[in-house]
Amino acid sequence: VHRLRSVDNLFVVVQEFKDYQFKENKEDALKDLEDLVKKLPWTDPLKVWELNNSLKKKKTKRKKHNLQSTASREKLNDDGEEEGRDQKDASKQEDCAQNTAGVEPVSGQDTEKTQGVASRNGGEEEEEDNEQSDAKDELQAGSGSETKAGDGKTSEGEAKVLKFRVTCNRAGDKHSFTSNEAARDFGGAVQEHFQWKADMTNFDVEVLLNIHNNEVVVGIALTEESLHRRNITHFGPTTLRSTLAYGMLRLCDPQPTDIIVDPMCGTGAIPIEGATEWPSCYHIAGDNNPQAVKRAANNICSLLKKNENKESSTSLGIPLDIVQWDICNLPLRTGSVDIIVSDMPFGKRIGSKKKNWDLYPACLMEMGRICTPGTGRAVLLTQDKKCFAKALSRMGHIWRKGQTVWVNVGGLHAAVYLLKRTWERAEEKRSFW
């Protein structure tokens, strides 16, 4: 499961409650969550966690505190009836610190954001996600107030006390408590139950408490950091997650020898993911911003270095080129491209909504020109849906809309459009050759 390409975070489910009844009163609701800890079947999920630790490469980041699988061989309370089961969680929700296109909480929703890591809103990227997933809590909190330094007791010869933290993600406006309070009280109960020690940064176990309206999932994290950061070392203001890039590429079903172009590539997330996963296609990336082209080139270099280490000899290179160009005037032959995949400017952090009214039709026109009539296709992501729909209606003779997939990009409700190129000839502005 660590090799799945469209999944951000993985966790093993301890227990799932489809219709959990929260008490009206805050104290009662939090007390219920505390009491829940003793009733949960922890044994099997902790075995999965331990197995996961013994298999995965040790991250150098946490040198001081490598996750030794021996660390978890202390006594685990054996009160599990249900089997823990593996679950993948493709979180489509961005950590705001990292990227994409500006975060705007939806009004009327109870939205909190703090510095949390995991998030819940599962399924692969292609799944529809048009409920208000924007409202979410990202928070990490352990039992801060209840922690005393010498709390974890171990008997002689026993493995060292595990350190843990609880991360709570909460979405919905009917809860009397905040995610911070839920994480704090739940964390306190976990600490008492296992005699573990709370630690926000050097933790061994991350317990996830995901609350989405009346659905509650308790899990144990199997990934230390989100899998979406796998290819990118140089981030820009709106770097797309590799997981989302993979989903977009998959939508257009690339075939061997296809030429795939991202005319507005930014830091190169889409073409780099494409070249890694579809090496039998040829990928061309371009952007009008010299800074973006430089970052993308750096990302390609670090990927080449990474590939080199594996074979410990010379790198074979990757089927990818990066060019600086103008999206409305591409230096490519008419009808020479099979697939166009691009994350278009939302008009928030880059460009503006006003500029998009001219930019989008011009883009679609030029993309139509370079794309093969009849068989060409494009997959485009944008949050400026109104503007895109208008531009598409003007370009209806060149592009036919196939499918729309709703995605959450950093709390923004965006759409991925699959377009098919018609047989119509696109007019050429000028001849290149």
CSV table of C-alpha atoms in Angstrom, one decimal:
chain,number,residue,atom,x,y,z
A,1,VAL,CA,0.0,0.0,0.0
A,2,HIS,CA,3.0,2.3,0.4
A,3,ARG,CA,3.4,2.2,-3.3
A,4,LEU,CA,-0.1,3.4,-4.1
A,5,ARG,CA,0.2,6.6,-6.2
A,6,SER,CA,-3.0,8.5,-5.5
A,7,VAL,CA,-3.0,8.1,-1.7
A,8,ASP,CA,-1.7,10.8,0.6
A,9,ASN,CA,-1.7,9.1,4.0
A,10,LEU,CA,-2.1,5.6,5.3
A,11,PHE,CA,-3.5,4.4,8.6
A,12,VAL,CA,-4.7,1.2,10.1
A,13,VAL,CA,-8.2,1.5,11.4
A,14,VAL,CA,-8.7,0.6,15.1
A,15,GLN,CA,-12.4,1.0,14.9
A,16,GLU,CA,-15.0,2.9,12.8
A,17,PHE,CA,-18.3,4.3,14.0
A,18,LYS,CA,-20.7,5.2,11.3
A,19,ASP,CA,-23.3,6.9,13.5
A,20,TYR,CA,-21.7,8.0,16.7
A,21,GLN,CA,-24.1,9.9,19.0
A,22,PHE,CA,-22.3,12.9,20.6
A,23,LYS,CA,-23.8,14.3,23.8
A,24,GLU,CA,-25.1,17.9,23.6
A,25,ASN,CA,-23.0,18.9,26.7
A,26,LYS,CA,-19.3,19.5,25.9
A,27,GLU,CA,-18.0,17.8,29.1
A,28,ASP,CA,-20.2,14.7,28.5
A,29,ALA,CA,-19.2,14.4,24.9
A,30,LEU,CA,-15.5,14.6,25.8
A,31,LYS,CA,-16.0,12.1,28.7
A,32,ASP,CA,-17.5,9.7,26.2
A,33,LEU,CA,-14.4,10.0,23.9
A,34,GLU,CA,-12.2,9.4,27.0
A,35,ASP,CA,-14.1,6.2,27.9
A,36,LEU,CA,-14.0,5.0,24.4
A,37,VAL,CA,-10.2,4.4,24.6
A,38,LYS,CA,-10.6,1.4,27.0
A,39,LYS,CA,-13.2,-0.3,24.8
A,40,LEU,CA,-11.3,-0.1,21.5
A,41,PRO,CA,-9.6,-3.2,20.0
A,42,TRP,CA,-6.0,-1.9,19.9
A,43,THR,CA,-4.1,-5.2,19.7
A,44,ASP,CA,-4.2,-6.1,16.0
A,45,PRO,CA,-3.8,-2.5,14.8
A,46,LEU,CA,-0.7,-2.2,16.9
A,47,LYS,CA,0.7,-5.4,15.4
A,48,VAL,CA,0.1,-3.9,12.0
A,49,TRP,CA,1.9,-0.7,13.1
A,50,GLU,CA,4.8,-2.7,14.4
A,51,LEU,CA,5.0,-4.7,11.2
A,52,ASN,CA,4.9,-1.5,9.2
A,53,ASN,CA,7.8,-0.1,11.2
A,54,SER,CA,9.9,-3.1,10.6
A,55,LEU,CA,9.3,-2.9,6.8
A,56,LYS,CA,9.6,0.7,6.0
A,57,LYS,CA,12.9,2.5,5.5
A,58,LYS,CA,14.0,4.4,8.5
A,59,LYS,CA,13.7,8.1,7.8
A,60,THR,CA,16.9,10.0,8.4
A,61,LYS,CA,15.0,13.0,9.5
A,62,ARG,CA,14.4,11.6,12.9
A,63,LYS,CA,18.0,10.4,13.5
A,64,LYS,CA,17.8,10.8,17.3
A,65,HIS,CA,14.8,8.7,17.5
A,66,ASN,CA,14.6,6.0,14.9
A,67,LEU,CA,11.4,4.0,15.1
A,68,GLN,CA,12.8,0.7,16.3
A,69,SER,CA,10.4,-2.1,15.9
A,70,THR,CA,11.7,-3.4,19.2
A,71,ALA,CA,10.4,-0.2,20.8
A,72,SER,CA,6.9,-1.5,20.5
A,73,ARG,CA,7.5,-4.8,22.1
A,74,GLU,CA,6.3,-3.6,25.5
A,75,LYS,CA,3.2,-5.1,26.8
A,76,LEU,CA,0.1,-4.1,24.7
A,77,ASN,CA,-3.2,-4.4,26.5
A,78,ASP,CA,-4.8,-7.4,25.0
A,79,ASP,CA,-8.4,-6.4,24.8
A,80,GLY,CA,-9.1,-6.7,21.1
A,81,GLU,CA,-12.0,-8.5,19.6
A,82,GLU,CA,-12.1,-6.8,16.2
A,83,GLU,CA,-9.3,-7.2,13.8
A,84,GLY,CA,-7.5,-4.0,12.9
A,85,ARG,CA,-7.6,-3.6,9.1
A,86,ASP,CA,-5.5,-1.6,6.8
A,87,GLN,CA,-7.0,1.4,5.2
A,88,LYS,CA,-5.6,3.8,2.8
A,89,ASP,CA,-6.7,7.4,3.2
A,90,ALA,CA,-6.2,9.7,0.2
A,91,SER,CA,-6.5,12.9,1.8
A,92,LYS,CA,-7.4,15.5,-0.7
A,93,GLN,CA,-6.9,18.2,1.9
A,94,GLU,CA,-3.9,20.3,1.8
A,95,ASP,CA,-1.7,21.2,4.7
A,96,CYS,CA,-2.0,25.0,4.2
A,97,ALA,CA,1.7,25.4,5.0
A,98,GLN,CA,2.6,23.5,2.0
A,99,ASN,CA,0.9,24.8,-1.0
A,100,THR,CA,-1.7,25.2,-3.7
A,101,ALA,CA,-4.2,27.7,-4.3
A,102,GLY,CA,-5.0,29.8,-1.3
A,103,VAL,CA,-7.4,28.7,1.5
A,104,GLU,CA,-10.8,30.1,1.9
A,105,PRO,CA,-13.0,28.5,4.6
A,106,VAL,CA,-16.6,28.0,3.4
A,107,SER,CA,-18.9,30.3,5.3
A,108,GLY,CA,-21.4,28.8,7.7
A,109,GLN,CA,-19.1,25.9,8.4
A,110,ASP,CA,-17.3,25.4,11.7
A,111,THR,CA,-13.8,25.3,10.3
A,112,GLU,CA,-10.7,25.2,12.4
A,113,LYS,CA,-7.2,24.9,11.1
A,114,THR,CA,-4.1,24.4,13.2
A,115,GLN,CA,-0.9,22.7,12.4
A,116,GLY,CA,-2.1,19.2,12.0
A,117,VAL,CA,-0.8,16.6,9.7
A,118,ALA,CA,-3.1,13.8,8.8
A,119,SER,CA,-6.5,14.5,7.4
A,120,ARG,CA,-9.5,12.4,6.5
A,121,ASN,CA,-11.5,12.4,3.3
A,122,GLY,CA,-10.8,9.2,1.8
A,123,GLY,CA,-10.9,7.5,-1.6
A,124,GLU,CA,-8.8,7.9,-4.6
A,125,GLU,CA,-8.4,11.2,-6.3
A,126,GLU,CA,-10.9,10.3,-9.0
A,127,GLU,CA,-13.8,9.9,-6.6
A,128,GLU,CA,-16.3,12.7,-6.5
A,129,ASP,CA,-16.0,14.9,-3.5
A,130,ASN,CA,-18.4,17.7,-3.6
A,131,GLU,CA,-19.7,17.8,-0.1
A,132,GLN,CA,-18.3,20.5,2.1
A,133,SER,CA,-15.0,18.8,2.7
A,134,ASP,CA,-13.5,22.2,2.9
A,135,ALA,CA,-14.6,22.5,6.5
A,136,LYS,CA,-12.1,20.5,8.5
A,137,ASP,CA,-9.9,20.6,11.5
A,138,GLU,CA,-6.3,20.0,11.3
A,139,LEU,CA,-4.8,19.8,14.7
A,140,GLN,CA,-2.3,17.9,16.6
A,141,ALA,CA,-2.6,17.8,20.3
A,142,GLY,CA,-1.6,15.2,22.8
A,143,SER,CA,-2.4,15.3,26.5
A,144,GLY,CA,-0.3,18.4,26.9
A,145,SER,CA,-1.6,19.5,30.3
A,146,GLU,CA,-1.6,16.0,31.8
A,147,THR,CA,1.9,15.0,30.9
A,148,LYS,CA,4.5,14.7,33.6
A,149,ALA,CA,8.0,13.9,32.6
A,150,GLY,CA,8.4,10.6,34.4
A,151,ASP,CA,5.0,9.2,33.6
A,152,GLY,CA,5.7,6.2,31.5
A,153,LYS,CA,6.8,3.4,33.8
A,154,THR,CA,8.6,0.3,32.5
A,155,SER,CA,9.5,-2.8,34.4
A,156,GLU,CA,13.1,-4.0,34.4
A,157,GLY,CA,14.2,-5.5,31.1
A,158,GLU,CA,11.1,-4.2,29.4
A,159,ALA,CA,11.5,-2.2,26.2
A,160,LYS,CA,11.4,1.6,26.5
A,161,VAL,CA,8.2,3.6,26.9
A,162,LEU,CA,6.6,4.5,23.6
A,163,LYS,CA,6.0,8.2,22.8
A,164,PHE,CA,2.8,9.2,21.1
A,165,ARG,CA,0.7,12.0,20.0
A,166,VAL,CA,-3.0,12.3,19.1
A,167,THR,CA,-4.0,14.2,15.9
A,168,CYS,CA,-7.6,15.1,15.6
A,169,ASN,CA,-9.3,16.1,12.4
A,170,ARG,CA,-12.9,17.3,12.9
A,171,ALA,CA,-15.4,18.5,10.3
A,172,GLY,CA,-19.0,19.5,10.8
A,173,ASP,CA,-20.8,22.2,12.8
A,174,LYS,CA,-22.8,20.2,15.3
A,175,HIS,CA,-20.0,19.4,17.8
A,176,SER,CA,-19.8,21.1,21.2
A,177,PHE,CA,-16.1,20.7,21.4
A,178,THR,CA,-13.0,21.8,19.3
A,179,SER,CA,-10.6,19.3,17.8
A,180,ASN,CA,-8.0,20.6,20.2
A,181,GLU,CA,-10.1,19.6,23.2
A,182,ALA,CA,-11.0,16.2,21.7
A,183,ALA,CA,-7.3,15.4,21.0
A,184,ARG,CA,-6.3,16.6,24.5
A,185,ASP,CA,-8.8,14.5,26.4
A,186,PHE,CA,-8.6,11.4,24.1
A,187,GLY,CA,-4.8,11.7,24.4
A,188,GLY,CA,-5.0,11.8,28.1
A,189,ALA,CA,-7.0,8.6,28.2
A,190,VAL,CA,-4.6,6.9,25.7
A,191,GLN,CA,-1.7,7.9,28.0
A,192,GLU,CA,-3.4,6.4,31.0
A,193,HIS,CA,-4.4,3.2,29.2
A,194,PHE,CA,-1.0,2.4,27.7
A,195,GLN,CA,1.3,4.3,30.1
A,196,TRP,CA,2.9,5.9,27.0
A,197,LYS,CA,4.4,9.3,27.1
A,198,ALA,CA,3.1,12.3,25.1
A,199,ASP,CA,5.5,13.9,22.8
A,200,MET,CA,4.4,16.3,20.0
A,201,THR,CA,7.5,16.0,17.8
A,202,ASN,CA,9.5,12.8,18.5
A,203,PHE,CA,6.6,10.5,18.7
A,204,ASP,CA,6.7,6.8,17.8
A,205,VAL,CA,2.9,6.3,17.5
A,206,GLU,CA,0.5,8.8,16.0
A,207,VAL,CA,-3.0,8.1,17.0
A,208,LEU,CA,-5.6,9.6,14.6
A,209,LEU,CA,-9.0,10.6,15.8
A,210,ASN,CA,-11.1,11.6,12.7
A,211,ILE,CA,-14.5,13.1,13.3
A,212,HIS,CA,-16.7,13.9,10.3
A,213,ASN,CA,-20.2,14.9,11.5
A,214,ASN,CA,-21.4,11.7,13.1
A,215,GLU,CA,-18.7,9.4,11.7
A,216,VAL,CA,-15.8,8.7,14.0
A,217,VAL,CA,-12.7,6.7,12.9
A,218,VAL,CA,-9.9,5.9,15.3
A,219,GLY,CA,-6.7,4.9,13.5
A,220,ILE,CA,-2.9,4.6,13.9
A,221,ALA,CA,-0.8,6.4,11.3
A,222,LEU,CA,1.4,4.3,9.0
A,223,THR,CA,3.0,7.2,7.1
A,224,GLU,CA,5.3,9.7,8.8
A,225,GLU,CA,4.7,12.4,6.2
A,226,SER,CA,2.2,12.6,3.4
A,227,LEU,CA,3.1,10.5,0.4
A,228,HIS,CA,2.3,13.4,-1.9
A,229,ARG,CA,5.7,15.0,-1.4
A,230,ARG,CA,7.5,12.1,-3.1
A,231,ASN,CA,8.9,13.9,-6.2
A,232,ILE,CA,9.2,17.6,-5.3
A,233,THR,CA,12.1,19.2,-3.6
A,234,HIS,CA,11.6,22.8,-4.8
A,235,PHE,CA,8.1,24.0,-4.0
A,236,GLY,CA,6.5,27.1,-5.6
A,237,PRO,CA,3.5,29.1,-4.4
A,238,THR,CA,1.0,26.7,-5.9
A,239,THR,CA,2.8,23.3,-6.2
A,240,LEU,CA,0.3,20.6,-7.0
A,241,ARG,CA,0.3,17.4,-4.9
A,242,SER,CA,1.9,14.5,-6.7
A,243,THR,CA,-1.1,12.4,-5.7
A,244,LEU,CA,-3.5,14.7,-7.5
A,245,ALA,CA,-1.2,15.0,-10.5
A,246,TYR,CA,-1.2,11.2,-10.8
A,247,GLY,CA,-5.0,11.1,-10.7
A,248,MET,CA,-5.2,13.7,-13.5
A,249,LEU,CA,-2.7,11.8,-15.7
A,250,ARG,CA,-4.6,8.5,-15.1
A,251,LEU,CA,-7.9,10.1,-16.2
A,252,CYS,CA,-6.5,10.6,-19.7
A,253,ASP,CA,-5.2,7.1,-20.0
A,254,PRO,CA,-1.7,7.6,-21.5
A,255,GLN,CA,-0.6,5.1,-24.1
A,256,PRO,CA,3.0,4.2,-24.9
A,257,THR,CA,4.6,6.8,-27.3
A,258,ASP,CA,2.0,9.5,-26.4
A,259,ILE,CA,3.4,13.0,-26.3
A,260,ILE,CA,2.1,14.7,-23.1
A,261,VAL,CA,2.4,18.4,-22.6
A,262,ASP,CA,1.8,20.6,-19.5
A,263,PRO,CA,1.9,24.1,-20.9
A,264,MET,CA,1.6,25.8,-17.5
A,265,CYS,CA,3.7,23.4,-15.5
A,266,GLY,CA,4.8,25.6,-12.5
A,267,THR,CA,7.3,23.6,-10.5
A,268,GLY,CA,6.7,20.5,-12.7
A,269,ALA,CA,4.6,18.3,-10.4
A,270,ILE,CA,2.5,16.9,-13.3
A,271,PRO,CA,5.2,16.1,-15.9
A,272,ILE,CA,7.6,14.7,-13.2
A,273,GLU,CA,4.9,12.4,-11.9
A,274,GLY,CA,4.1,11.5,-15.6
A,275,ALA,CA,7.7,10.7,-16.5
A,276,THR,CA,8.1,8.6,-13.4
A,277,GLU,CA,4.9,6.6,-13.8
A,278,TRP,CA,4.6,6.6,-17.6
A,279,PRO,CA,8.2,6.4,-18.8
A,280,SER,CA,7.1,5.1,-22.3
A,281,CYS,CA,5.4,8.4,-23.0
A,282,TYR,CA,7.3,11.6,-23.8
A,283,HIS,CA,6.6,14.6,-21.5
A,284,ILE,CA,7.1,18.2,-22.3
A,285,ALA,CA,6.7,20.9,-19.6
A,286,GLY,CA,6.7,24.6,-20.0
A,287,ASP,CA,5.9,27.9,-18.2
A,288,ASN,CA,6.2,31.6,-18.9
A,289,ASN,CA,7.7,32.3,-15.5
A,290,PRO,CA,11.5,31.9,-15.5
A,291,GLN,CA,11.5,31.2,-11.7
A,292,ALA,CA,9.0,28.3,-12.2
A,293,VAL,CA,11.1,26.9,-15.0
A,294,LYS,CA,14.1,27.0,-12.8
A,295,ARG,CA,12.3,25.3,-9.9
A,296,ALA,CA,11.0,22.6,-12.3
A,297,ALA,CA,14.5,22.1,-13.6
A,298,ASN,CA,15.8,21.7,-10.1
A,299,ASN,CA,13.1,19.1,-9.3
A,300,ILE,CA,14.1,17.2,-12.4
A,301,CYS,CA,17.7,17.2,-11.3
A,302,SER,CA,16.9,15.9,-7.9
A,303,LEU,CA,14.8,13.1,-9.5
A,304,LEU,CA,17.8,12.2,-11.7
A,305,LYS,CA,20.1,12.1,-8.7
A,306,LYS,CA,17.6,9.9,-6.8
A,307,ASN,CA,17.4,7.5,-9.8
A,308,GLU,CA,21.2,7.4,-10.0
A,309,ASN,CA,21.6,6.3,-6.3
A,310,LYS,CA,19.4,3.3,-6.9
A,311,GLU,CA,21.5,1.8,-9.7
A,312,SER,CA,24.7,3.3,-8.2
A,313,SER,CA,26.0,3.9,-11.7
A,314,THR,CA,25.0,6.5,-14.4
A,315,SER,CA,21.3,7.5,-14.5
A,316,LEU,CA,19.3,6.6,-17.6
A,317,GLY,CA,17.7,10.0,-17.7
A,318,ILE,CA,13.9,10.6,-17.9
A,319,PRO,CA,11.7,11.3,-20.9
A,320,LEU,CA,11.0,14.9,-20.0
A,321,ASP,CA,12.0,18.4,-21.2
A,322,ILE,CA,11.3,21.8,-19.7
A,323,VAL,CA,10.9,24.9,-21.8
A,324,GLN,CA,10.1,28.6,-21.1
A,325,TRP,CA,7.3,29.7,-23.4
A,326,ASP,CA,4.1,31.7,-23.8
A,327,ILE,CA,1.0,29.6,-23.3
A,328,CYS,CA,-0.9,31.6,-26.0
A,329,ASN,CA,1.9,31.1,-28.5
A,330,LEU,CA,3.4,27.6,-28.1
A,331,PRO,CA,6.4,26.6,-30.2
A,332,LEU,CA,4.9,23.3,-31.1
A,333,ARG,CA,3.6,22.0,-34.5
A,334,THR,CA,-0.1,22.0,-35.1
A,335,GLY,CA,-1.7,18.6,-34.1
A,336,SER,CA,1.6,17.2,-32.7
A,337,VAL,CA,0.5,16.5,-29.2
A,338,ASP,CA,-1.6,13.6,-27.9
A,339,ILE,CA,-2.4,14.7,-24.3
A,340,ILE,CA,-2.5,18.0,-22.5
A,341,VAL,CA,-2.6,17.9,-18.6
A,342,SER,CA,-2.4,21.1,-16.7
A,343,ASP,CA,-3.2,22.9,-13.4
A,344,MET,CA,-4.6,26.2,-14.6
A,345,PRO,CA,-4.1,29.4,-12.6
A,346,PHE,CA,-7.0,29.8,-10.2
A,347,GLY,CA,-6.6,33.6,-10.2
A,348,LYS,CA,-5.9,33.6,-6.4
A,349,ARG,CA,-2.2,33.3,-5.7
A,350,ILE,CA,-1.2,33.4,-9.4
A,351,GLY,CA,-2.9,35.7,-11.9
A,352,SER,CA,-6.3,37.1,-11.2
A,353,LYS,CA,-9.9,36.2,-11.9
A,354,LYS,CA,-10.1,39.2,-14.3
A,355,LYS,CA,-7.1,38.0,-16.3
A,356,ASN,CA,-8.6,34.5,-16.5
A,357,TRP,CA,-11.5,35.8,-18.7
A,358,ASP,CA,-9.0,36.5,-21.5
A,359,LEU,CA,-6.4,33.8,-20.6
A,360,TYR,CA,-8.7,30.7,-20.5
A,361,PRO,CA,-10.2,31.1,-24.0
A,362,ALA,CA,-6.8,31.9,-25.5
A,363,CYS,CA,-5.3,28.8,-23.7
A,364,LEU,CA,-8.1,26.5,-24.9
A,365,MET,CA,-7.6,27.8,-28.4
A,366,GLU,CA,-3.9,27.2,-28.5
A,367,MET,CA,-4.2,23.8,-26.8
A,368,GLY,CA,-6.7,22.9,-29.4
A,369,ARG,CA,-4.3,23.9,-32.1
A,370,ILE,CA,-1.4,21.7,-30.9
A,371,CYS,CA,-3.6,18.7,-30.0
A,372,THR,CA,-4.3,15.9,-32.4
A,373,PRO,CA,-7.8,16.3,-33.9
A,374,GLY,CA,-10.2,13.4,-33.1
A,375,THR,CA,-7.9,11.5,-30.6
A,376,GLY,CA,-6.3,14.3,-28.6
A,377,ARG,CA,-7.5,14.9,-25.0
A,378,ALA,CA,-6.9,17.3,-22.2
A,379,VAL,CA,-7.3,17.1,-18.4
A,380,LEU,CA,-7.4,20.6,-16.8
A,381,LEU,CA,-7.8,21.5,-13.2
A,382,THR,CA,-9.2,24.9,-12.1
A,383,GLN,CA,-11.2,26.4,-9.3
A,384,ASP,CA,-12.4,29.3,-11.5
A,385,LYS,CA,-15.2,27.1,-12.8
A,386,LYS,CA,-17.5,29.9,-14.0
A,387,CYS,CA,-14.8,31.4,-16.2
A,388,PHE,CA,-13.8,28.0,-17.5
A,389,ALA,CA,-17.4,27.0,-18.4
A,390,LYS,CA,-17.7,30.3,-20.4
A,391,ALA,CA,-14.4,29.8,-22.2
A,392,LEU,CA,-15.4,26.2,-23.0
A,393,SER,CA,-18.7,27.2,-24.4
A,394,ARG,CA,-16.9,29.6,-26.8
A,395,MET,CA,-14.5,26.8,-27.8
A,396,GLY,CA,-17.2,24.1,-28.2
A,397,HIS,CA,-16.2,23.5,-31.8
A,398,ILE,CA,-12.7,22.3,-30.7
A,399,TRP,CA,-13.2,20.8,-27.3
A,400,ARG,CA,-16.0,18.5,-26.0
A,401,LYS,CA,-16.4,18.0,-22.3
A,402,GLY,CA,-16.2,14.4,-21.2
A,403,GLN,CA,-16.1,14.1,-17.5
A,404,THR,CA,-15.9,16.4,-14.5
A,405,VAL,CA,-14.3,15.2,-11.2
A,406,TRP,CA,-14.6,17.4,-8.1
A,407,VAL,CA,-11.6,17.7,-5.9
A,408,ASN,CA,-10.6,19.6,-2.8
A,409,VAL,CA,-7.4,21.6,-3.3
A,410,GLY,CA,-6.3,23.2,-0.1
A,411,GLY,CA,-9.8,23.7,1.1
A,412,LEU,CA,-10.9,25.1,-2.3
A,413,HIS,CA,-13.7,23.3,-4.3
A,414,ALA,CA,-12.0,22.8,-7.6
A,415,ALA,CA,-12.9,20.7,-10.7
A,416,VAL,CA,-10.8,18.5,-13.0
A,417,TYR,CA,-12.3,18.5,-16.6
A,418,LEU,CA,-11.6,15.8,-19.1
A,419,LEU,CA,-11.9,17.3,-22.6
A,420,LYS,CA,-11.9,15.4,-25.9
A,421,ARG,CA,-10.5,17.1,-29.1
A,422,THR,CA,-13.1,17.2,-31.9
A,423,TRP,CA,-12.2,16.6,-35.6
A,424,GLU,CA,-12.6,20.3,-36.3
A,425,ARG,CA,-9.4,22.1,-37.5
A,426,ALA,CA,-8.3,24.8,-35.2
A,427,GLU,CA,-7.3,28.0,-36.9
A,428,GLU,CA,-3.6,28.8,-36.8
A,429,LYS,CA,-2.4,32.2,-35.7
A,430,ARG,CA,0.8,32.0,-37.5
A,431,SER,CA,3.0,29.4,-39.0
A,432,PHE,CA,6.1,28.2,-37.1
A,433,TRP,CA,7.7,26.4,-40.0
